[in-house]
Tab-separated table of N, CA and C in Angstrom:
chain	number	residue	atom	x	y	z
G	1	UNK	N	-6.546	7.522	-13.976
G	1	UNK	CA	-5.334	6.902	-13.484
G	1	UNK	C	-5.565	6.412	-12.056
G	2	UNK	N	-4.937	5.060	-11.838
G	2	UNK	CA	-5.477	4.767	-10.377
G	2	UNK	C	-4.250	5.254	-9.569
G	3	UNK	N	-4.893	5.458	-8.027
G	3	UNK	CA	-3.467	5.823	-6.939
G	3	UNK	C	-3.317	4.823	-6.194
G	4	UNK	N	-2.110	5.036	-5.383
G	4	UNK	CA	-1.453	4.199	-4.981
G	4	UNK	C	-0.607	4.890	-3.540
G	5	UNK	N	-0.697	4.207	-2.881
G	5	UNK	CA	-0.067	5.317	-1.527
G	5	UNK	C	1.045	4.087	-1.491
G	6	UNK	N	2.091	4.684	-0.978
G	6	UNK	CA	2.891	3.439	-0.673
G	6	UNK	C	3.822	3.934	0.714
G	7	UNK	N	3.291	3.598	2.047
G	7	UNK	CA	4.195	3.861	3.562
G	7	UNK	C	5.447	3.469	3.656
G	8	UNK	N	6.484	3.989	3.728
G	8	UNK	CA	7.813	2.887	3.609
G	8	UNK	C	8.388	4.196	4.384
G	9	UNK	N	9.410	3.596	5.280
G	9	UNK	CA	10.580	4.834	6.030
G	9	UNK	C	11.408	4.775	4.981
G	10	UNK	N	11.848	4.411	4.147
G	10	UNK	CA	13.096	4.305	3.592
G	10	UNK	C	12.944	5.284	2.022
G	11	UNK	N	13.561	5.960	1.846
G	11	UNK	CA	13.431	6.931	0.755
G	11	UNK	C	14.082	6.150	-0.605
G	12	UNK	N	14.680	5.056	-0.284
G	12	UNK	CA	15.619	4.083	-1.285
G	12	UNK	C	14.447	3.631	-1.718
G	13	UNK	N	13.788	2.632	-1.166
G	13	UNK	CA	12.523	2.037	-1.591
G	13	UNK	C	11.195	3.017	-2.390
G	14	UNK	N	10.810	4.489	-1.545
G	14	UNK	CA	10.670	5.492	-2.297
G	14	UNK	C	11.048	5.339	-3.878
G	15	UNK	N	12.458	5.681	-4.032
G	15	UNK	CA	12.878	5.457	-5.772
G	15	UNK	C	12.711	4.482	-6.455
G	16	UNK	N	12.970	3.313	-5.571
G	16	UNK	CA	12.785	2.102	-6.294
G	16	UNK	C	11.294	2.247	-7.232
G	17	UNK	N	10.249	1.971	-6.159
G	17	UNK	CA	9.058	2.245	-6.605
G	17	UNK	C	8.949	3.019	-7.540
G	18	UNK	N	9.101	4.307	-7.526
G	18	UNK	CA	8.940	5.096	-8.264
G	18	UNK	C	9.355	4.922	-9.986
G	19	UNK	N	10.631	4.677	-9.581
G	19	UNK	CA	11.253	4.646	-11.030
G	19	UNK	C	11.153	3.363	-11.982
G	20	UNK	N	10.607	2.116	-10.987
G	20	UNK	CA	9.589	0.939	-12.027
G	20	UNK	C	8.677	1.674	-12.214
G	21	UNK	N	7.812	2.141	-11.594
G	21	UNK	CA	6.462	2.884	-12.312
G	21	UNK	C	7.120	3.481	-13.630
G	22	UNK	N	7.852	4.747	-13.803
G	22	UNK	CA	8.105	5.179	-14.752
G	22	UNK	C	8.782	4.493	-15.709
G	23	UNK	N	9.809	3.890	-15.607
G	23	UNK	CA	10.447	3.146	-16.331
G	23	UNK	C	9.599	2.257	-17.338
G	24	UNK	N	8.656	1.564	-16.541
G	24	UNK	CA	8.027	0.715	-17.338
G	24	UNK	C	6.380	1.277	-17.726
G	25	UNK	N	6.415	2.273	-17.626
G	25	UNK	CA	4.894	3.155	-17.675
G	25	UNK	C	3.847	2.929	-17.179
G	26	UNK	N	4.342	2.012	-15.915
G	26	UNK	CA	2.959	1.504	-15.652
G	26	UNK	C	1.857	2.570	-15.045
G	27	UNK	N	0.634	2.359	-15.017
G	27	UNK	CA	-0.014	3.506	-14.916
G	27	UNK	C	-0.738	3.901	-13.456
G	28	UNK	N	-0.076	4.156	-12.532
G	28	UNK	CA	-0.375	4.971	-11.219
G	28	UNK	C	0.289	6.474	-11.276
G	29	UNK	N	-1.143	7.227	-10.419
G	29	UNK	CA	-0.341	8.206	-9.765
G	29	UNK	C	-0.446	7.752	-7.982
G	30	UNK	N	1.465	7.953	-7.993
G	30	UNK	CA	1.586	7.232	-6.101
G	30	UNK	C	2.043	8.605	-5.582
G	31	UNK	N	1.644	7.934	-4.460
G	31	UNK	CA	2.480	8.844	-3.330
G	31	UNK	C	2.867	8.288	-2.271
G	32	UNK	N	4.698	9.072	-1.797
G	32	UNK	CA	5.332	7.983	-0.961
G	32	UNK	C	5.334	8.936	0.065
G	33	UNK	N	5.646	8.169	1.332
G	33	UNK	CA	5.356	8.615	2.338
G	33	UNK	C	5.618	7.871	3.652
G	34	UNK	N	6.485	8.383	4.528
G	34	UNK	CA	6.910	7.146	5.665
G	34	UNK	C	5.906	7.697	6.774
G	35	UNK	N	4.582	8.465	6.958
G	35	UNK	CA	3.875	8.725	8.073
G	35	UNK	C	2.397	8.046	7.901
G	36	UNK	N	2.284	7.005	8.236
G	36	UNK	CA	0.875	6.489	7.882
G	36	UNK	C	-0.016	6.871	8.932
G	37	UNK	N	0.265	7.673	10.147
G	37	UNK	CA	-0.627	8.390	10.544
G	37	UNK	C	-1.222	9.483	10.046
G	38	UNK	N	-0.731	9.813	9.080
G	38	UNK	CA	-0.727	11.005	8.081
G	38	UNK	C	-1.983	10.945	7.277
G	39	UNK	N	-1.581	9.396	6.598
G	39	UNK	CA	-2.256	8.687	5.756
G	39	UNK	C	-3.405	8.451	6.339
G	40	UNK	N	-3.574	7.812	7.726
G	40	UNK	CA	-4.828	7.576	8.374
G	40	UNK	C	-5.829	8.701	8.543
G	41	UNK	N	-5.261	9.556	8.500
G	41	UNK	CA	-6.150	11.212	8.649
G	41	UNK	C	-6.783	11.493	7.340
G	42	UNK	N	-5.810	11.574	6.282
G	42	UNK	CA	-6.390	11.584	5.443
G	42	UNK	C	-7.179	10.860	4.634
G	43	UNK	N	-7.750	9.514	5.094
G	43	UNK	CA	-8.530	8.738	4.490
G	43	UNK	C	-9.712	8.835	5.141
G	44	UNK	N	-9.548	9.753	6.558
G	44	UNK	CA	-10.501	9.592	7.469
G	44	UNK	C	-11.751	10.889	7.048
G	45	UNK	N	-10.488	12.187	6.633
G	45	UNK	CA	-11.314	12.867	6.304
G	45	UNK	C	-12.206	13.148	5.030
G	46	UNK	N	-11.185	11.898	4.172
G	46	UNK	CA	-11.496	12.059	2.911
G	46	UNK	C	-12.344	10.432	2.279
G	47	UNK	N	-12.981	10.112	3.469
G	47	UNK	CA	-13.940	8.947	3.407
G	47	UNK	C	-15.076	8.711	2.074
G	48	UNK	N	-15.461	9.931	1.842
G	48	UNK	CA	-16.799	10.028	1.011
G	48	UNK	C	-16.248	10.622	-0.053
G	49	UNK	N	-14.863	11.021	-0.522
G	49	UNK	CA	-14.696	11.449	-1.292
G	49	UNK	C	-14.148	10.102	-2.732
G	50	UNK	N	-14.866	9.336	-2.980
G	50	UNK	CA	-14.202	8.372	-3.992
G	50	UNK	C	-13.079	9.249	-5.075
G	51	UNK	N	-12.595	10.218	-5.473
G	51	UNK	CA	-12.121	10.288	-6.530
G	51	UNK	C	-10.800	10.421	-5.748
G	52	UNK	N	-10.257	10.795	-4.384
G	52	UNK	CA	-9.101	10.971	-3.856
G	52	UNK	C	-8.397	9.597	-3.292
G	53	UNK	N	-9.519	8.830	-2.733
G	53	UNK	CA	-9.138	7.740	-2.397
G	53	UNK	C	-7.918	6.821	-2.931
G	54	UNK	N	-7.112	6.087	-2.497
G	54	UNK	CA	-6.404	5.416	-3.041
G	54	UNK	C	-7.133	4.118	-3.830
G	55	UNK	N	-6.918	3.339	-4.584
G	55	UNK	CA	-7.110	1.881	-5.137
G	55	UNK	C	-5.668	1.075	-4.413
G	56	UNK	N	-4.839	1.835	-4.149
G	56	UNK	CA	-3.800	0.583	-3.597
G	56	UNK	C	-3.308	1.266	-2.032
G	57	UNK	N	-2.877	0.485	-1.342
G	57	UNK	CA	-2.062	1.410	-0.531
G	57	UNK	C	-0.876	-0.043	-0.575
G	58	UNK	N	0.580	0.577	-0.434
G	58	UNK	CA	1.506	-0.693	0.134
G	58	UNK	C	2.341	-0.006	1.175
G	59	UNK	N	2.224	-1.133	2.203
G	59	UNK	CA	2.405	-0.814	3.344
G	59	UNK	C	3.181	-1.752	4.137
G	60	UNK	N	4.682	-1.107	4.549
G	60	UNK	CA	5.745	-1.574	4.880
G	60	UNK	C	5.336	-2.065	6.375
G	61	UNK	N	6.362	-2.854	7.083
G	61	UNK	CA	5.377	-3.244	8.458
G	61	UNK	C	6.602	-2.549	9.433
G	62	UNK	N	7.979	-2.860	9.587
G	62	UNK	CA	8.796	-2.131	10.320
G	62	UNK	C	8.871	-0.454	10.093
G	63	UNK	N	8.500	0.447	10.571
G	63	UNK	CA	8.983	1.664	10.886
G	63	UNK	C	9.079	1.834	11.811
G	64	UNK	N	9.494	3.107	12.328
G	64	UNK	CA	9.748	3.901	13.853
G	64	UNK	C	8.509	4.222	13.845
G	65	UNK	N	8.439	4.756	14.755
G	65	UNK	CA	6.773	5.406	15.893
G	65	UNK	C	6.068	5.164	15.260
G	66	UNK	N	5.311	4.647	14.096
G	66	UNK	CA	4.013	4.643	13.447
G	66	UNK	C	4.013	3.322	12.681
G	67	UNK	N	4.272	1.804	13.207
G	67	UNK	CA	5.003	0.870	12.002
G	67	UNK	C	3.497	0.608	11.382
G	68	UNK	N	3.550	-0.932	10.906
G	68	UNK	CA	2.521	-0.891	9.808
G	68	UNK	C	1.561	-1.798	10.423
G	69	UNK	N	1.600	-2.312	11.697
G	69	UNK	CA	0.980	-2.890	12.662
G	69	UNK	C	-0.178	-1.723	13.047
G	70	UNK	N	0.341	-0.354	13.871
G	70	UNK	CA	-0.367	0.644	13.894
G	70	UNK	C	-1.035	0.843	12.980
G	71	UNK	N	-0.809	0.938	11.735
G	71	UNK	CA	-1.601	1.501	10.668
G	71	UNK	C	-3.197	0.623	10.374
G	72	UNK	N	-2.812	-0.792	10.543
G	72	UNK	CA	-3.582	-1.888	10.563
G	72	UNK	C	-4.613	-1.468	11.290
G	73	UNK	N	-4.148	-1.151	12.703
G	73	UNK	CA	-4.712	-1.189	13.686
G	73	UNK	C	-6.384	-0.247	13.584
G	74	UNK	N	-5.132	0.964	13.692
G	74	UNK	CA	-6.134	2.230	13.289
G	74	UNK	C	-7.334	2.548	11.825
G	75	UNK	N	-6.806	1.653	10.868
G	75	UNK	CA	-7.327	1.706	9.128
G	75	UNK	C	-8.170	0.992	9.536
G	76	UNK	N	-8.837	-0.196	10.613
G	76	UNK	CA	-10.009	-1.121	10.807
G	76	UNK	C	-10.747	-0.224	11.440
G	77	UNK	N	-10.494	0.955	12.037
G	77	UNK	CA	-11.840	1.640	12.742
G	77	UNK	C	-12.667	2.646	11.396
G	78	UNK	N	-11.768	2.968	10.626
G	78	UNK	CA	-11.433	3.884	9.482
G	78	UNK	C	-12.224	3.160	8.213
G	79	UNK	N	-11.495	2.230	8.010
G	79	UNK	CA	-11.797	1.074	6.532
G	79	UNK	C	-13.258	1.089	6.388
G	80	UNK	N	-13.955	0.809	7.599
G	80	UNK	CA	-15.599	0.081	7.351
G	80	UNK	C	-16.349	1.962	6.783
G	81	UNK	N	-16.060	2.955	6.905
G	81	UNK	CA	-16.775	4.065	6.599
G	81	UNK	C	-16.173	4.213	5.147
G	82	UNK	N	-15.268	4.129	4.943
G	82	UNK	CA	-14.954	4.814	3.129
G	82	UNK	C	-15.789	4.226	1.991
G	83	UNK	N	-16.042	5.640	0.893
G	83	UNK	CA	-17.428	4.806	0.396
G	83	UNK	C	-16.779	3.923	-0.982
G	84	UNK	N	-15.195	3.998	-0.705
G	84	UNK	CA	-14.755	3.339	-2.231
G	84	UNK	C	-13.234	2.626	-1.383
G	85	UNK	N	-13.797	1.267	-1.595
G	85	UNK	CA	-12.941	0.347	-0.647
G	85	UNK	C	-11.607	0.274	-1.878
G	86	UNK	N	-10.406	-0.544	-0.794
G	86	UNK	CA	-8.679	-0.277	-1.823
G	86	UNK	C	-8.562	-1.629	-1.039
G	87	UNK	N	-6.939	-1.828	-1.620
G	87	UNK	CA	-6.823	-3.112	-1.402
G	87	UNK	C	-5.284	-2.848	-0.794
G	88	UNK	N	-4.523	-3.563	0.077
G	88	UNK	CA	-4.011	-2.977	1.372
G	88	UNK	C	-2.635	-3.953	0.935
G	89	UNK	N	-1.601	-4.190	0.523
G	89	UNK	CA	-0.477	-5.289	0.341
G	89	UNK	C	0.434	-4.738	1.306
G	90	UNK	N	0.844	-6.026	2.620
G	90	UNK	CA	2.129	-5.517	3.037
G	90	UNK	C	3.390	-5.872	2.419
G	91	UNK	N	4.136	-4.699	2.662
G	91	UNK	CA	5.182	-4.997	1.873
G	91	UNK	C	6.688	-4.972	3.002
G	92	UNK	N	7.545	-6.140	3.084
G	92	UNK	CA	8.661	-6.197	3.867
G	92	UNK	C	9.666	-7.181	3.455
G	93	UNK	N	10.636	-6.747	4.054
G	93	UNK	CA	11.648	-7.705	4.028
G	93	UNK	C	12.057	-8.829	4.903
G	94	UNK	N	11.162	-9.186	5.637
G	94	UNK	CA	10.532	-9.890	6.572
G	94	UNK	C	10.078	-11.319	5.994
G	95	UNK	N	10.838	-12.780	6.573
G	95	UNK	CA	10.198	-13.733	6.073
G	95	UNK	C	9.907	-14.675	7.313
G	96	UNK	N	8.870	-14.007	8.352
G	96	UNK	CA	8.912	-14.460	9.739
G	96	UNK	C	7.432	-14.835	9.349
G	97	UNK	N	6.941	-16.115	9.269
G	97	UNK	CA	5.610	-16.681	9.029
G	97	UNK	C	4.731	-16.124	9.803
G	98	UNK	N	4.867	-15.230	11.344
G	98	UNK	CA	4.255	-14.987	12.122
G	98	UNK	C	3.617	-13.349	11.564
G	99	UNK	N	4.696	-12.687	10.928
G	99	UNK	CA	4.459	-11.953	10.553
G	99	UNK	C	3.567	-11.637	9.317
G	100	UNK	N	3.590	-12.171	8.614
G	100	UNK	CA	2.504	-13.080	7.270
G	100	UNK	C	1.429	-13.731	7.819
G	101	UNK	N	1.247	-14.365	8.962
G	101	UNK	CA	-0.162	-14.902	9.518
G	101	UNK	C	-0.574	-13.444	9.960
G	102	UNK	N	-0.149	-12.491	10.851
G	102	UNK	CA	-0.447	-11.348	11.712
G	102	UNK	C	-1.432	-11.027	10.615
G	103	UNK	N	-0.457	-10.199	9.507
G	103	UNK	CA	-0.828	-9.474	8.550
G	103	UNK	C	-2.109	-9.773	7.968
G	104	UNK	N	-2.542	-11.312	7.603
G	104	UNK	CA	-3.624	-11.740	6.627
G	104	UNK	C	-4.785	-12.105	7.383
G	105	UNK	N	-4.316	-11.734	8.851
G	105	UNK	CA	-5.971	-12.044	9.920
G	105	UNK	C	-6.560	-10.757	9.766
G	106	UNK	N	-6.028	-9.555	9.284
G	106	UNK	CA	-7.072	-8.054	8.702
G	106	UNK	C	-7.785	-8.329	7.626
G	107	UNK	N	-8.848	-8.485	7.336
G	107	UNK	CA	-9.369	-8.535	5.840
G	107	UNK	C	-9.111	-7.640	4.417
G	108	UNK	N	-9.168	-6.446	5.043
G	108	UNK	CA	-8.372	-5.658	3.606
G	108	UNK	C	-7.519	-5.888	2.884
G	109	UNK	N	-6.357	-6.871	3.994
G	109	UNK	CA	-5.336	-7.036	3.492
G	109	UNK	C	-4.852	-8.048	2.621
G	110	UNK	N	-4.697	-7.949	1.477
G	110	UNK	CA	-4.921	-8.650	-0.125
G	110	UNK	C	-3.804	-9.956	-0.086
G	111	UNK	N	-2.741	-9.310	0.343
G	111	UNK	CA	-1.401	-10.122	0.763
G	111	UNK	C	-0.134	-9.618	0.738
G	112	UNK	N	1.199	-10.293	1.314
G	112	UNK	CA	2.410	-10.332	1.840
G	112	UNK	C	2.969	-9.995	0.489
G	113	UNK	N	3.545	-9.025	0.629
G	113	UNK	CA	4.692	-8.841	-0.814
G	113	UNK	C	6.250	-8.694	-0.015
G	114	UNK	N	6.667	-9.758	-0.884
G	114	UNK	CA	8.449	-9.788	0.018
G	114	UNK	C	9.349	-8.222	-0.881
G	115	UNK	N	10.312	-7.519	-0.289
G	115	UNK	CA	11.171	-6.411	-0.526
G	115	UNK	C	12.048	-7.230	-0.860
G	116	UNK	N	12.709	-6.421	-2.327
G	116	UNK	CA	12.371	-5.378	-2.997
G	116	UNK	C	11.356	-5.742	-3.887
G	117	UNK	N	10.153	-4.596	-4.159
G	117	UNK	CA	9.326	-4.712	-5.343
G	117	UNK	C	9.810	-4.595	-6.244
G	118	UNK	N	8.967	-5.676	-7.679
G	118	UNK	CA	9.639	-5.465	-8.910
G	118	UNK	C	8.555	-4.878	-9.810
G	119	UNK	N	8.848	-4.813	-11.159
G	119	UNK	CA	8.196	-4.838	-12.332
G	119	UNK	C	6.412	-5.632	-12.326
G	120	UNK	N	7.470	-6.963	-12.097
G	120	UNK	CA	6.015	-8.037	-11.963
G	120	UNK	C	5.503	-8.215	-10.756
G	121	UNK	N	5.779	-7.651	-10.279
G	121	UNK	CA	4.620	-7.458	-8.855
G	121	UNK	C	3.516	-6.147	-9.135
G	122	UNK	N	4.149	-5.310	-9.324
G	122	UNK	CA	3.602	-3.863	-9.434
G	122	UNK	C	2.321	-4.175	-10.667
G	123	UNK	N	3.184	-5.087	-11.703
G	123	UNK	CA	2.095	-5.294	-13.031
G	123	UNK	C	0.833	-6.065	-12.388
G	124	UNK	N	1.399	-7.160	-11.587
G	124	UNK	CA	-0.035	-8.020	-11.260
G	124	UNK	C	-0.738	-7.746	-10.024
G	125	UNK	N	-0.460	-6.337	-9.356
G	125	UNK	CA	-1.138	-5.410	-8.690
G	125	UNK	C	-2.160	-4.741	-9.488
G	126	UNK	N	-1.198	-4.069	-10.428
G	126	UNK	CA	-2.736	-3.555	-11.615
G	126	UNK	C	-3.419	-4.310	-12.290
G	127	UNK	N	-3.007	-5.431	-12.719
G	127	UNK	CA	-4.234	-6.539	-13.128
G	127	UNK	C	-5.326	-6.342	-12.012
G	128	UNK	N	-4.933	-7.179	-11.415
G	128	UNK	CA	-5.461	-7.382	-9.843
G	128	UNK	C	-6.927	-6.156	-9.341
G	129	UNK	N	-6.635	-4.749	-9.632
G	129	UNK	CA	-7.024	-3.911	-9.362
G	129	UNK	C	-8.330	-3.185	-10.664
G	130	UNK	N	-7.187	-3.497	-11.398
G	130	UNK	CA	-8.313	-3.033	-12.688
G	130	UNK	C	-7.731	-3.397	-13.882
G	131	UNK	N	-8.617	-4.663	-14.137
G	131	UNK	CA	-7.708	-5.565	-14.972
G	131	UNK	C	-7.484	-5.078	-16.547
G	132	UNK	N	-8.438	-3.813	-17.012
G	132	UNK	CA	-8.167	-3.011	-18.256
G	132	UNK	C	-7.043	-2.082	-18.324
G	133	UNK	N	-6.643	-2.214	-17.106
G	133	UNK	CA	-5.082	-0.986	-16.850
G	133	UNK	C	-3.909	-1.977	-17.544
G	134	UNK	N	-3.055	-1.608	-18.568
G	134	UNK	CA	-2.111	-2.191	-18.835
G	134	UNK	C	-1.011	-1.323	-19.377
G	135	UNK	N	0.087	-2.004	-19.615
G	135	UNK	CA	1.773	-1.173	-20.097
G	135	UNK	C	1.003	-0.185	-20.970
G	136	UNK	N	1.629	1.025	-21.262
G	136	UNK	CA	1.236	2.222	-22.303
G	136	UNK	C	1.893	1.558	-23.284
């Protein structure tokens, strides 16, 4: 099963996510989480470990103390050591072009997903990722 980290402050978005995954079976195990410094530690320590690693992370750009700018920031000193690379989508409600150029000058970062996520985003994430993953 592939993972999926997904940074968001908002615990609404939390469910959202969550309950398209289940609803429609698609096949991740995620984990939500509004501390992507959290997240940064743990990718840091868990570099060489391919089976913990994420395949997705989505990553909101407004939060408090840790937004998704930081995360950027810090995941480029981080990113070049992990021995099983993921693919990085920001995700916001944000339709400020500046913010969409910012975002796509990081290379990890796959692309801009506008809030709220749906069904067919989430599906052509798992194409995207591993294109034999499909609906149960």
């Amino acid at each position: 099963m592939k993972k999926l980290i997904f940074i968001d402050d908002s615990a609404m978005d939390h469910f959202i996510l969550k309950r398209i995954l289940n609803k429609y079976k698609l096949a991740y195990d995620v984990t939500c989480t509004s501390n992507g410094e959290e997240v940064i530690n743990f990718l840091d320590k868990n570099k060489q470990a391919k089976g913990v690693l994420p395949d997705i992370i989505l990553l909101d750009i407004y939060m408090p103390k840790f937004d998704g700018w930081d995360f950027l920031e810090r995941i480029s000193y981080v990113y070049p050591g992990l021995i099983k690379p993921f693919k990085i989508y920001m995700l916001s409600s944000s339709i400020n072009p500046a913010d969409i150029n910012h975002a796509m000058q990081y290379p990890f970062v796959k692309s801009f997903i506008f809030k709220p996520i749906t069904k067919e985003t989430l599906e052509r994430l798992i194409i995207e990722v591993a294109p034999d993953i499909s609906e149960a």
